Coordinates of C-alpha atoms and ligand atoms in Angstrom, one line a residue:
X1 CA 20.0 7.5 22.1
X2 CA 16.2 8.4 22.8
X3 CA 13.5 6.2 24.7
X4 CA 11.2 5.3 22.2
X5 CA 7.7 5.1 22.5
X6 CA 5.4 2.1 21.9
X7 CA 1.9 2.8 20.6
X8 CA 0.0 -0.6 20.2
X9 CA -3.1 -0.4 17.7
X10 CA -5.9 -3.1 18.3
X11 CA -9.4 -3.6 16.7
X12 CA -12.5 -4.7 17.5
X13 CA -15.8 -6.1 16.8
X14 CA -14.9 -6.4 13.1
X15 CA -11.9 -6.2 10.4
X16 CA -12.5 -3.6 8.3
X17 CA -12.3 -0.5 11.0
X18 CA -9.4 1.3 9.5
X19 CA -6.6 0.7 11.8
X20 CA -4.5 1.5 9.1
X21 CA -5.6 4.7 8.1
X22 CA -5.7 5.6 12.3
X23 CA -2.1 4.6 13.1
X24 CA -1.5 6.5 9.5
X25 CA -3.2 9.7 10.9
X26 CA -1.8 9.2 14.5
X27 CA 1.8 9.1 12.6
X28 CA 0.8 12.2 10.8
X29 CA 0.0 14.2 13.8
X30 CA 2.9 12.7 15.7
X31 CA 5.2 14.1 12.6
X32 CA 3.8 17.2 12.6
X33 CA 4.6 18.1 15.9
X34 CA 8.3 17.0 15.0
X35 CA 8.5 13.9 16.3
X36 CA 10.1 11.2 14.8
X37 CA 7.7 8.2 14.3
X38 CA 7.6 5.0 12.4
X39 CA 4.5 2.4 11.5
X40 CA 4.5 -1.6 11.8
X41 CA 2.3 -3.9 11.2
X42 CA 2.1 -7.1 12.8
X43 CA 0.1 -9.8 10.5
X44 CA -1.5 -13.0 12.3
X45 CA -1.3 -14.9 9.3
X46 CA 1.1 -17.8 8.7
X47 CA 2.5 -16.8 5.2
X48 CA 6.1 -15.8 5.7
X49 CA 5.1 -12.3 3.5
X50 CA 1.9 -11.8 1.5
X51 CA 3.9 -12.0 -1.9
X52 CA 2.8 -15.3 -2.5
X53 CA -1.3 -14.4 -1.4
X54 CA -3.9 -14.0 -4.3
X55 CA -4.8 -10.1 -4.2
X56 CA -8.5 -11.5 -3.7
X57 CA -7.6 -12.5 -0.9
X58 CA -5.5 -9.9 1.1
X59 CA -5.6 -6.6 -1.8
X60 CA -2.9 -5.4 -3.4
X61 CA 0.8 -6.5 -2.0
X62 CA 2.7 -3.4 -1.7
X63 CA 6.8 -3.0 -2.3
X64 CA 9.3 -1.3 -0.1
X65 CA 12.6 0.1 -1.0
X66 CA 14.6 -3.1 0.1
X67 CA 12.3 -5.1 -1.3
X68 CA 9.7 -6.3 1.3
X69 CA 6.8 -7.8 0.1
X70 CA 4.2 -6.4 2.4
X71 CA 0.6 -5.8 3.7
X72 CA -1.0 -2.7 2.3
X73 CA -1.6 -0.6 5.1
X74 CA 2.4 0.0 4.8
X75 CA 1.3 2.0 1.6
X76 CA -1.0 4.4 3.9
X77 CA 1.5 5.1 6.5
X78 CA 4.3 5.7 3.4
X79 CA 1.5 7.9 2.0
X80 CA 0.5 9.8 4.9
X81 CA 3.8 10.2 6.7
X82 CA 6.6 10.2 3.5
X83 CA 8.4 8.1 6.0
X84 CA 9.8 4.6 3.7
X85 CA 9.3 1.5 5.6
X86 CA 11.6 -1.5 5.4
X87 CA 11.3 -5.2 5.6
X88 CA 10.8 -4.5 9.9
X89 CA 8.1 -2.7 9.2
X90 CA 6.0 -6.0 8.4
X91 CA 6.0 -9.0 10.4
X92 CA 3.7 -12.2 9.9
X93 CA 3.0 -14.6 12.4
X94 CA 5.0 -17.3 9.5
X95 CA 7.9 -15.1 10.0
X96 CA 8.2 -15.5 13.9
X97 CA 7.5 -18.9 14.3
X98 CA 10.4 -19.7 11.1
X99 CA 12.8 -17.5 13.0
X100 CA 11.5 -19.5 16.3
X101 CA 12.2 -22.7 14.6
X102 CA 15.1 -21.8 12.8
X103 CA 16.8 -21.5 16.5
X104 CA 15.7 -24.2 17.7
X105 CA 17.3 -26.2 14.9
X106 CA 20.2 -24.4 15.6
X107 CA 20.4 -25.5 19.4
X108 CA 20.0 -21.8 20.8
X109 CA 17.2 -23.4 23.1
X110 CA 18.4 -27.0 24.2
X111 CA 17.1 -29.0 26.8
X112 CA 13.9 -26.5 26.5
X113 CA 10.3 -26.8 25.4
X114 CA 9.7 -24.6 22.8
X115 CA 6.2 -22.3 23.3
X116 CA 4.6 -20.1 22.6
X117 CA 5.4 -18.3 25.9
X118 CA 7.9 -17.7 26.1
X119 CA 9.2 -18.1 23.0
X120 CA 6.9 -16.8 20.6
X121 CA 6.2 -13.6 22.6
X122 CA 9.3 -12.8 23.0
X123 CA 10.0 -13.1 19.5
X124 CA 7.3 -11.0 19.0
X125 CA 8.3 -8.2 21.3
X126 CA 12.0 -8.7 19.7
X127 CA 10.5 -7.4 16.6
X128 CA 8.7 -5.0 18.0
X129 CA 11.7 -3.3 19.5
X130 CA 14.0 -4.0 17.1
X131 CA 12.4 -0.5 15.4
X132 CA 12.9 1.2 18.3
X133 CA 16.7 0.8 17.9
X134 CA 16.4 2.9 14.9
X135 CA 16.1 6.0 17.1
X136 CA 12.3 6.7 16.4
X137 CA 10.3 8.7 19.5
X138 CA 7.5 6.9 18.8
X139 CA 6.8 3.0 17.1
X140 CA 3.2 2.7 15.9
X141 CA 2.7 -1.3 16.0
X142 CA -0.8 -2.1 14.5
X143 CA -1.6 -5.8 15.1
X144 CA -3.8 -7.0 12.4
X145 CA -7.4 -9.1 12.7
X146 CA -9.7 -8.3 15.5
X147 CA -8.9 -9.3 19.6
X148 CA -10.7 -12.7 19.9
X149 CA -9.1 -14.1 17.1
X150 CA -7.5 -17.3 17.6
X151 CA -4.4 -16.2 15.3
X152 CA -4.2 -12.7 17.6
X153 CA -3.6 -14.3 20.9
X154 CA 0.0 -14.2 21.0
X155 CA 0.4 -10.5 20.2
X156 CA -1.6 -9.7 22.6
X157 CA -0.6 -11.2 25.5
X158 CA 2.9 -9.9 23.6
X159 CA 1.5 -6.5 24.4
X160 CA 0.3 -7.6 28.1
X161 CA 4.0 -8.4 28.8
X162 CA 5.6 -5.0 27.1
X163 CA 3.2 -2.9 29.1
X164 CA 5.0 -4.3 32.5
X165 CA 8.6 -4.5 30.5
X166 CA 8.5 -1.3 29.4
X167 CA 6.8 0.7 32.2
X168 CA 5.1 4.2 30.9
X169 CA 6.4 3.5 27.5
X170 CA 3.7 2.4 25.7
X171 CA 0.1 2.9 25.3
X172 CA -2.8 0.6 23.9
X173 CA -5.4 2.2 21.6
X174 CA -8.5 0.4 20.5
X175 CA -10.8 0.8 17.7
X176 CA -14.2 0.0 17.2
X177 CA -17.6 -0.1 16.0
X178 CA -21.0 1.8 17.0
X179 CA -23.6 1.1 15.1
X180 CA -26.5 2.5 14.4
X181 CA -29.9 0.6 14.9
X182 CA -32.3 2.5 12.3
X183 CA -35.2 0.5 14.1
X184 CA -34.6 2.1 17.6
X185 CA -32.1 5.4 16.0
X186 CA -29.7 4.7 19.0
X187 CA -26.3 4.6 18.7
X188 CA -24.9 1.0 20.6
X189 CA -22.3 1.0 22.7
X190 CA -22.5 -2.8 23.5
X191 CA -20.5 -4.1 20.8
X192 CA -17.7 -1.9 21.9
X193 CA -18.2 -2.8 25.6
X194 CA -17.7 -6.7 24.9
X195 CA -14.8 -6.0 22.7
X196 CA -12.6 -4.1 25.9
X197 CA -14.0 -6.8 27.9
X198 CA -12.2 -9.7 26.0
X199 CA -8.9 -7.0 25.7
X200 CA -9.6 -7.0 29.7
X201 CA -9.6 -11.0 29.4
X202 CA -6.8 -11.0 27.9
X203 CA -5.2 -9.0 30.6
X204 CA -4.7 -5.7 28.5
X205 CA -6.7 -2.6 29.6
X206 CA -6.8 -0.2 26.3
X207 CA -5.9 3.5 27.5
X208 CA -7.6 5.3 24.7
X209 CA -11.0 4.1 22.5
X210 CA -11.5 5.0 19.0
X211 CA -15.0 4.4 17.9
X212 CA -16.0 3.9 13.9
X213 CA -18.6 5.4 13.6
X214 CA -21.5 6.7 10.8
X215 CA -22.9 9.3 12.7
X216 CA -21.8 12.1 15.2
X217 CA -21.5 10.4 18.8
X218 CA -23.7 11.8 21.8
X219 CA -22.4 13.1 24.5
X220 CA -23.8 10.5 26.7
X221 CA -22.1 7.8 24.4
X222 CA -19.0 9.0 25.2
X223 CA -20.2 9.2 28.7
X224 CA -21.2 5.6 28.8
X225 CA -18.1 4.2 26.8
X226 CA -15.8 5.9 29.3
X227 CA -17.5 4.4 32.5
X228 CA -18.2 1.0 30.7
X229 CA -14.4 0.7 29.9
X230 CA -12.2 2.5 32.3
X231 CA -11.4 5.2 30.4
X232 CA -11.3 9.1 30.9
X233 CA -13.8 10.7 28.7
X234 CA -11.0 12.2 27.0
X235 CA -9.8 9.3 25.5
X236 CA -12.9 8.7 24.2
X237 CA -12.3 9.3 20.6
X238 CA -14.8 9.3 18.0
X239 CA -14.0 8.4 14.0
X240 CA -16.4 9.5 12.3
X241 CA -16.6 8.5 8.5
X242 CA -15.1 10.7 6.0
X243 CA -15.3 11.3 2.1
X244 CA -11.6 10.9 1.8
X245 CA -9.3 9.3 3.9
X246 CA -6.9 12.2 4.2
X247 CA -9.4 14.0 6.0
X248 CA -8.9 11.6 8.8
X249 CA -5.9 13.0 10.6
X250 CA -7.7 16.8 10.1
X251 CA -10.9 14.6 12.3
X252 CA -8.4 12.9 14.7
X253 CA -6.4 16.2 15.4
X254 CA -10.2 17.9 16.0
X255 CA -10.9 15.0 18.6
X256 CA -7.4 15.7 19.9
X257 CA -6.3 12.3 19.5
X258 CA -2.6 13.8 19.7
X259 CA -2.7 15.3 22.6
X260 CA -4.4 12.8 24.3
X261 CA -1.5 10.3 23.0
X262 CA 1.2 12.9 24.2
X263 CA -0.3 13.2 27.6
X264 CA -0.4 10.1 28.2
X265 CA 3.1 9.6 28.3
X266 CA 3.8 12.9 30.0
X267 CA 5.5 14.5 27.1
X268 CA 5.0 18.7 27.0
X269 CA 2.9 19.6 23.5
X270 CA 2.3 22.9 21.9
X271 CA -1.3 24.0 21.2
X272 CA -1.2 24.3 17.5
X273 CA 0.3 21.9 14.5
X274 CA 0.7 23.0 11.1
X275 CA -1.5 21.2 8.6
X276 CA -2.0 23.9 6.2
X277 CA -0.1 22.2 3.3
X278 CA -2.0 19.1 4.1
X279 CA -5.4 21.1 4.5
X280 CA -4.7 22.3 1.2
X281 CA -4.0 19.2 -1.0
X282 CA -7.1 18.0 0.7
X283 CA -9.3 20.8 -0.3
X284 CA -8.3 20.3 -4.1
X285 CA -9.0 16.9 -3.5
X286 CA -12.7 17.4 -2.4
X287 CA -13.4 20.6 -4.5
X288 CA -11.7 20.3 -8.1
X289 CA -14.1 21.1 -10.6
X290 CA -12.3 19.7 -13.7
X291 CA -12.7 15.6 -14.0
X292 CA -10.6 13.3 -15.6
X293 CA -12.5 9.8 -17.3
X294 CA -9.5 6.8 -16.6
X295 CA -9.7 3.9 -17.4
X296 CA -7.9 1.3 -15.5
X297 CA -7.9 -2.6 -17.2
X298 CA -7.0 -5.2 -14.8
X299 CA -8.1 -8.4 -14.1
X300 CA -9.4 -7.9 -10.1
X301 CA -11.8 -5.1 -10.6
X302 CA -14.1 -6.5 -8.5
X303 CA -11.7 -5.4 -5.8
X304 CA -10.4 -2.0 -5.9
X305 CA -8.1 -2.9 -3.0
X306 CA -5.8 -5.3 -5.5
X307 CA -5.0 -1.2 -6.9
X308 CA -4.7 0.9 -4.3
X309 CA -1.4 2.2 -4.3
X310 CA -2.3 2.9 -8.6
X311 CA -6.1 4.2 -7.1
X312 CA -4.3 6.6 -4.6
X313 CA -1.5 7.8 -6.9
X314 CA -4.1 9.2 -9.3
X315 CA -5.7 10.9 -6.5
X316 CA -2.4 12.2 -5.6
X317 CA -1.7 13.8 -8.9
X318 CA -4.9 14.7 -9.8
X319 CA -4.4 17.3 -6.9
X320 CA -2.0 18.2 -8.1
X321 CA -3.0 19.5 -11.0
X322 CA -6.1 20.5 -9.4
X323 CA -8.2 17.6 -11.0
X324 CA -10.2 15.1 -10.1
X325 CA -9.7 11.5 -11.9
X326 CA -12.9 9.7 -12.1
X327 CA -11.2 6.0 -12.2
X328 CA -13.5 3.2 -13.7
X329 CA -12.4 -0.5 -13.0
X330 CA -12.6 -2.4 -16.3
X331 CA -12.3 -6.6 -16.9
X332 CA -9.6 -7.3 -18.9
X333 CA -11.5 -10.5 -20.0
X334 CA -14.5 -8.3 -21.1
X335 CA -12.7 -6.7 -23.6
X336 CA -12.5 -7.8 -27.1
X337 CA -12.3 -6.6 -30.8
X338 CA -15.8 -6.1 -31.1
X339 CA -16.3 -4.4 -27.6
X340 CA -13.0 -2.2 -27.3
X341 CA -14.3 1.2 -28.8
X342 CA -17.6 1.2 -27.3
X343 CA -15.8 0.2 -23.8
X344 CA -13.0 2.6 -23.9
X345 CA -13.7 5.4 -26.4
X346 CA -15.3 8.1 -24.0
X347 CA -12.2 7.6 -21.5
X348 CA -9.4 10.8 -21.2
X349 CA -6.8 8.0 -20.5
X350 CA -6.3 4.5 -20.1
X351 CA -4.1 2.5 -17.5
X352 CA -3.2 -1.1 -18.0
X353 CA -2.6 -3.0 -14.7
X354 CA 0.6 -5.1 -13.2
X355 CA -0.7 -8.5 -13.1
X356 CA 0.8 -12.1 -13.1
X357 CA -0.4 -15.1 -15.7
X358 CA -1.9 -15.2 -18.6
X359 CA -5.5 -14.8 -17.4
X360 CA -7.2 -11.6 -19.1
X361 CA -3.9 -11.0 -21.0
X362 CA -5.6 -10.7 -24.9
X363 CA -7.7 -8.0 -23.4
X364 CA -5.4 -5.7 -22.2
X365 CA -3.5 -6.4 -25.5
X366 CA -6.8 -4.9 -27.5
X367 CA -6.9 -2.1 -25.2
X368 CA -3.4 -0.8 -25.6
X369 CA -3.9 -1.8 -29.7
X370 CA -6.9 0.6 -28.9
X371 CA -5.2 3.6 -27.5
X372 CA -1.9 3.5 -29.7
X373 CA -4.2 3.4 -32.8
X374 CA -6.7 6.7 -31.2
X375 CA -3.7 8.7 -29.6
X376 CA -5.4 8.1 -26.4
X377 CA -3.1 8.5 -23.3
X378 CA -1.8 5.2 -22.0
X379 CA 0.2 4.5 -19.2
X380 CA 1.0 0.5 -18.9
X381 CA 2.7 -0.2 -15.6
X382 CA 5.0 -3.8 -15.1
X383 CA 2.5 -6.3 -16.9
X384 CA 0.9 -3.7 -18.6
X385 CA 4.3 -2.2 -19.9
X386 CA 5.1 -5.7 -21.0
X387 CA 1.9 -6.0 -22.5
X388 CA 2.4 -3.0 -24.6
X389 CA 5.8 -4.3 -26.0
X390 CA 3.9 -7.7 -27.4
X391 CA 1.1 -5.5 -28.8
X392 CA 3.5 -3.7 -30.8
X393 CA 5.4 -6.4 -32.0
X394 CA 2.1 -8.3 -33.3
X395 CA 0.5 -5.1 -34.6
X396 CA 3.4 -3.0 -35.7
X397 CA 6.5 -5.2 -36.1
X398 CA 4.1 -8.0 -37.7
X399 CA 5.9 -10.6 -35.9
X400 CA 2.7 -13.2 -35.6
X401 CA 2.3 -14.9 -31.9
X402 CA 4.7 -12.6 -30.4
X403 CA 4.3 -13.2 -26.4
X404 CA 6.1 -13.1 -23.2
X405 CA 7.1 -16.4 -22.1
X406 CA 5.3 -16.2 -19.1
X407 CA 2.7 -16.6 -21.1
X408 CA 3.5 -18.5 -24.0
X409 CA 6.7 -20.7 -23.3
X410 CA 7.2 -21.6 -27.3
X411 CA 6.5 -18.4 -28.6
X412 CA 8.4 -17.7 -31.5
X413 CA 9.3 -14.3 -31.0
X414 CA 9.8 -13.6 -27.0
X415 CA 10.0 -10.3 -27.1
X416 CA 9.4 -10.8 -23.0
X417 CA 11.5 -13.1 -21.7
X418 CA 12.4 -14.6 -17.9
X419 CA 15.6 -12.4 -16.4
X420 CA 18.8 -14.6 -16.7
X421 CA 19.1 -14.4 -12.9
X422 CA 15.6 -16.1 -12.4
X423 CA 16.1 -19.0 -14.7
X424 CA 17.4 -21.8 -11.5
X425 CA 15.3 -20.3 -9.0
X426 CA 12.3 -22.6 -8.1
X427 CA 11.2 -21.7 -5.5
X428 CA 7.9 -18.8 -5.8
X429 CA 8.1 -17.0 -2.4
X430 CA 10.3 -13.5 -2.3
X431 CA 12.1 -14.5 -5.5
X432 CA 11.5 -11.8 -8.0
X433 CA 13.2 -8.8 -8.3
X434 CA 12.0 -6.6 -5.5
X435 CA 12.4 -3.2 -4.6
X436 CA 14.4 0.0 -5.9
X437 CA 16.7 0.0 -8.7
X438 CA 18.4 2.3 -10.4
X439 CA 17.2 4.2 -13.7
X440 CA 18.4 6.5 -16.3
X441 CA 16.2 8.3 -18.6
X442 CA 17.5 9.4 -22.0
X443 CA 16.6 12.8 -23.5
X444 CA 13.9 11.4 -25.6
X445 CA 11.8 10.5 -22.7
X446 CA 8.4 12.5 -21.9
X447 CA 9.2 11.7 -18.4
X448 CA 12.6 13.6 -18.4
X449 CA 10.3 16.8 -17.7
X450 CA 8.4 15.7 -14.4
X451 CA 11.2 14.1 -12.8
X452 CA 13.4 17.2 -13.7
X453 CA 16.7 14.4 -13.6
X454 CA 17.9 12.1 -15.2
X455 CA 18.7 9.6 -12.0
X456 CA 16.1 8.1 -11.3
X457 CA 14.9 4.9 -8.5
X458 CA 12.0 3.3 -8.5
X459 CA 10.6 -0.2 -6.8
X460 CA 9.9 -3.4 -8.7
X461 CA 8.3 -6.8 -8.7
X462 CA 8.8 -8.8 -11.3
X463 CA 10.6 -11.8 -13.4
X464 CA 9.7 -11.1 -16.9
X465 CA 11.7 -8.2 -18.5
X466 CA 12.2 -6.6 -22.2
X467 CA 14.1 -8.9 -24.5
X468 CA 16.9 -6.6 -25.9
X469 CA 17.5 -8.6 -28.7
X470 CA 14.3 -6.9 -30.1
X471 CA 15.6 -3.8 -29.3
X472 CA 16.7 -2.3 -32.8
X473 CA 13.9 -3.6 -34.5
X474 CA 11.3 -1.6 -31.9
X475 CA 13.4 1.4 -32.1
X476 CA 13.5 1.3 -35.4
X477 CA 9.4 1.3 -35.4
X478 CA 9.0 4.1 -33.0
X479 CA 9.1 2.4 -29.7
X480 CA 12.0 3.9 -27.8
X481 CA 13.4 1.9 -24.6
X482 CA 13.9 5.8 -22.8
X483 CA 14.7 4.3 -19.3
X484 CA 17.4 1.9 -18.8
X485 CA 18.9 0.5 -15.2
X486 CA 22.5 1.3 -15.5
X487 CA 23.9 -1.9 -14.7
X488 CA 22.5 -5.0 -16.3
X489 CA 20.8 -2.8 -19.2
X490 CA 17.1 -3.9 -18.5
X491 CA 14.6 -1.3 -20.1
X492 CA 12.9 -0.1 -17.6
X493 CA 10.6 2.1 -19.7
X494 CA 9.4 2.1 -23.6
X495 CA 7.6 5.2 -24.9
X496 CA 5.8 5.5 -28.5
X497 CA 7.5 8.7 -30.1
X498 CA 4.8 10.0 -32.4
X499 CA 2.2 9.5 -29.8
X500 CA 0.3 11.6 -27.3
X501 CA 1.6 9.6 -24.8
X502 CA 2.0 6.5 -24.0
X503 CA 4.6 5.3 -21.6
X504 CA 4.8 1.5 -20.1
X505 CA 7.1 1.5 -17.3
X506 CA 8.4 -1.9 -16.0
X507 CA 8.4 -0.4 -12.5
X508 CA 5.8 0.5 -10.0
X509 CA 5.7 4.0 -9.6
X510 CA 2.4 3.9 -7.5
X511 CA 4.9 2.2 -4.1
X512 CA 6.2 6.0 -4.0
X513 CA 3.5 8.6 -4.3
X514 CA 2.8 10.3 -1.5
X515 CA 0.3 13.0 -0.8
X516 CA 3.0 15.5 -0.4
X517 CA 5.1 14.4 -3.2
X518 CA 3.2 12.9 -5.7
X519 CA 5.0 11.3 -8.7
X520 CA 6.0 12.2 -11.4
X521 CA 4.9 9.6 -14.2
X522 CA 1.5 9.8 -12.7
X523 CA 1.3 14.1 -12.8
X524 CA 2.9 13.7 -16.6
X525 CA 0.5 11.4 -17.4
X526 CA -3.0 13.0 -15.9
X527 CA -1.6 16.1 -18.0
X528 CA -1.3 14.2 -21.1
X529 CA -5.4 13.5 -20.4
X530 CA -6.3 16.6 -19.1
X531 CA -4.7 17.9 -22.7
X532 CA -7.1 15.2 -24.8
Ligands
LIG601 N1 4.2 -11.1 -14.4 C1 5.1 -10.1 -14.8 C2 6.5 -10.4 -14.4 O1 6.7 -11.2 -13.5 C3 4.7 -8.7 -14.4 C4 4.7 -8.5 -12.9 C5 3.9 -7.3 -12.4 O2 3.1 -6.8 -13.1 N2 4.1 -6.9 -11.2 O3 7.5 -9.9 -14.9

């Protein structure tokens, strides 16, 4: 069994930084030198998971294999790394202090005062280690909101205690912010300076600074960060902003974040890392020439982050097939009869969005009418499969006020209904079907190509599901249920036969696109548009 590692990420001055996309890039470097290396993220909030948060308020909640519901920075490291994270891999303040109380309830602390030292750090620092059982060389452990935080408190002093528990086995690295003052054109450290000095407060000296910043830093910057913090001028780091955030490990490995990281803890490195496969995908990224119009119909456009994973997956596959898709966000509740062709008839392809309630629903419904009617390429993914399957019943199978009935409980023709096994659950929080199930496509499917199998898996989270009682009767009309789990029968995907393409899949392919291995559905489907 190896010593693991311990890398603790911490931000400053303001959320926002991009500690995600740093421990993503550190992980990326780390890999590429052959180490082993895994990502957590510690969240100060007191929601056991965000599954049951509003995307406005915390972006898009991304799915693991085993079915975590999780913070969304676990969908950059999966992303940057291709390493699959599990429920460990996200821990919320909620979660510790249940597991606290569910102890002391059980008598494991009696005659004691519970606390939050010792009993909350240690649980934190449990968790923390518990990754490091799985063999990794290194643990990235991000700890979410900025030091100063009321909620933060615990995790760091958490911290403050594994640096002495775990002598020259873990490191502290903290990011921040320079700005720039147009009025004076000066570059200011101060902000940064405060922010060690509370870390310092809290008994935590960081070992390495990386500093956000919109322009290139100074020399004498550097020079004043590294005296005002007590830090080598090496570990200095700056982050500079980027047009994609891919590029960020290429600027990391430029600033020798690696190497810094590996010296730290003594460990022998080799000049070079190969990035080249990277590099490219990167270059098609910035440089394609060809552009793809897609559409994407939700109901939080007003926040890209509730899409991400979908946002990045496009980027993914538009690389490769060396284009660029050019995504525009529209409002579901913005689209109507009257509207629909002059909103979506210039688009290459059009994407209908997961989503929960019936907020926005009649839109997408016009949308996909819109698409089947034009032969436009459409790609519905969970909600937007399901609402694909009640737009064909109205419009093609004439069966009038067909619904889901999550939407509609009366409707008199369900042709989405609640899965059997969630009718007696009541309560909301990590009850829906979650993560990776099995799939098998039939030879009819479109898909069958990309995939190049027939076996498939892929992540879910939801309650509603096809009605197969409907089955025939859609089949009969041309809309073919082409991917079914093997077990319980639930269609996982319908397709339109005599159709350009258009695919609704009751899964979430977007948890499993990498930049390395993008997926399937997605490439099938940007091919469909680059075609139109
Ligand atoms: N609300 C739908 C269901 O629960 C779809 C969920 C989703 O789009 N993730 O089945």
């Amino acid at each position: 069994m190896k010593e693991t590692n311990y890398i603790f990420i911490t931000g400053g001055v303001t959320s926002s930084l991009g500690k995600g996309i740093i421990s993503s890039s550190l992980a990326k470097l780390l890999k590429a030198r052959g180490f082993s290396v895994t990502i957590q993220k510690l969240d100060p909030y007191i929601n056991i998971d965000p599954g049951t948060l509003n995307p406005y308020e915390h972006g898009e909640c991304f799915v693991t294999d085993d079915g975590a519901e999780t913070d969304l920075d676990l969908g950059h490291y999966e992303r940057f790394t291709d390493v699959r994270t599990s429920q460990a891999n996200n821990v919320t303040t909620g979660r510790i202090y249940q597991t606290v109380i569910d102890k002391e309830r059980r008598g494991d602390y009696l005659g004691k005062t519970v606390q939050i030292i010792p009993h909350i750090t240690d649980e934190i620092q449990r968790r923390i280690r518990l990754l490091g059982k799985e063999d990794y060389d290194f643990v990235i452990t991000e700890i979410g909101g900025t030091v100063g935080d009321i909620e933060s408190f615990p995790y760091i002093e958490a911290i403050r205690q594994l640096k002495w528990n775990l002598e020259g086995r873990t490191i502290v690295i903290h990011l921040t912010l320079v700005p720039y003052l147009s009025t004076s054109k000066e570059l200011k450290t101060k902000p940064t300076q405060h922010s060690v000095k509370m870390l310092l407060e809290n008994g935590v000296q960081p070992d390495i600074l990386v500093l956000r910043t919109e322009r290139t830093l100074t020399k004498e910057v550097r020079e004043k960060v590294a005296k005002f913090c007590n830090v080598n001028l090496s570990s200095v780091i700056e982050s500079i902003d980027a047009s994609t955030i891919y590029e960020v490990p290429i600027l990391m490995q430029k600033e020798k974040l690696d190497e810094v990281v590996l010296q730290k803890f003594k460990i022998p490195y080799k000049e070079t890392v190969d990035l080249e496969r990277w590099k490219s995908v990167i270059k098609k990224i910035k440089n394609s020439t060809c552009s793809l119009k897609i559409a994407l119909v939700g109901k939080y456009v007003e926040l890209p982050d509730a899409y991400k994973s979908i946002n990045e997956s496009l980027i993914h596959a538009g690389a490769a097939i060396d284009c660029k898709p050019k995504i525009t966000f529209l409002h579901s509740e913005k689209i109507e009869e009257s509207s629909v062709k002059k909103l979506l008839k210039d688009f290459d392809g059009i994407i209908v969005a997961p989503g929960f309630g019936h907020r926005g629903i009649e839109g997408k419904i016009t949308a996909i009418k819109f698409a089947r009617e034009n032969n436009i390429p459409f790609f519905g993914i969970c909600l937007g499969m399901q609402c694909a399957v009640i737009e064909f019943a109205r419009n093609v199978l004439k069966l009038k006020d067909a619904n889901s009935t999550e939407m509609h409980q009366n409707t008199p023709f369900p042709v989405i209904d609640l899965m059997e096994e969630q009718k007696n659950i009541n309560d909301l929080g990590g009850t829906m079907r979650l993560g990776a199930y099995k799939c098998v496509l039939n030879e009819k499917s479109k898909l069958i190509k990309e995939y190049n199998k027939k076996d498939i898996s892929e992540r879910h989270r939801h309650r509603y599901e096809f009605n197969n009682e409907y089955k025939k009767e859609f089949e009969n009309k041309g809309m073919m249920a082409t991917g079914i789990n093997p077990n319980s029968g639930l269609v996982e995907i319908v397709e339109i036969e005599n159709h350009k393409w258009f695919v609704g899949v009751q899964f979430h392919p977007e948890y499993k696109s990498t930049v390395l291995n993008p997926h399937p559905v997605f490439i099938s489907f940007l091919k469909a548009c680059k075609k139109k």
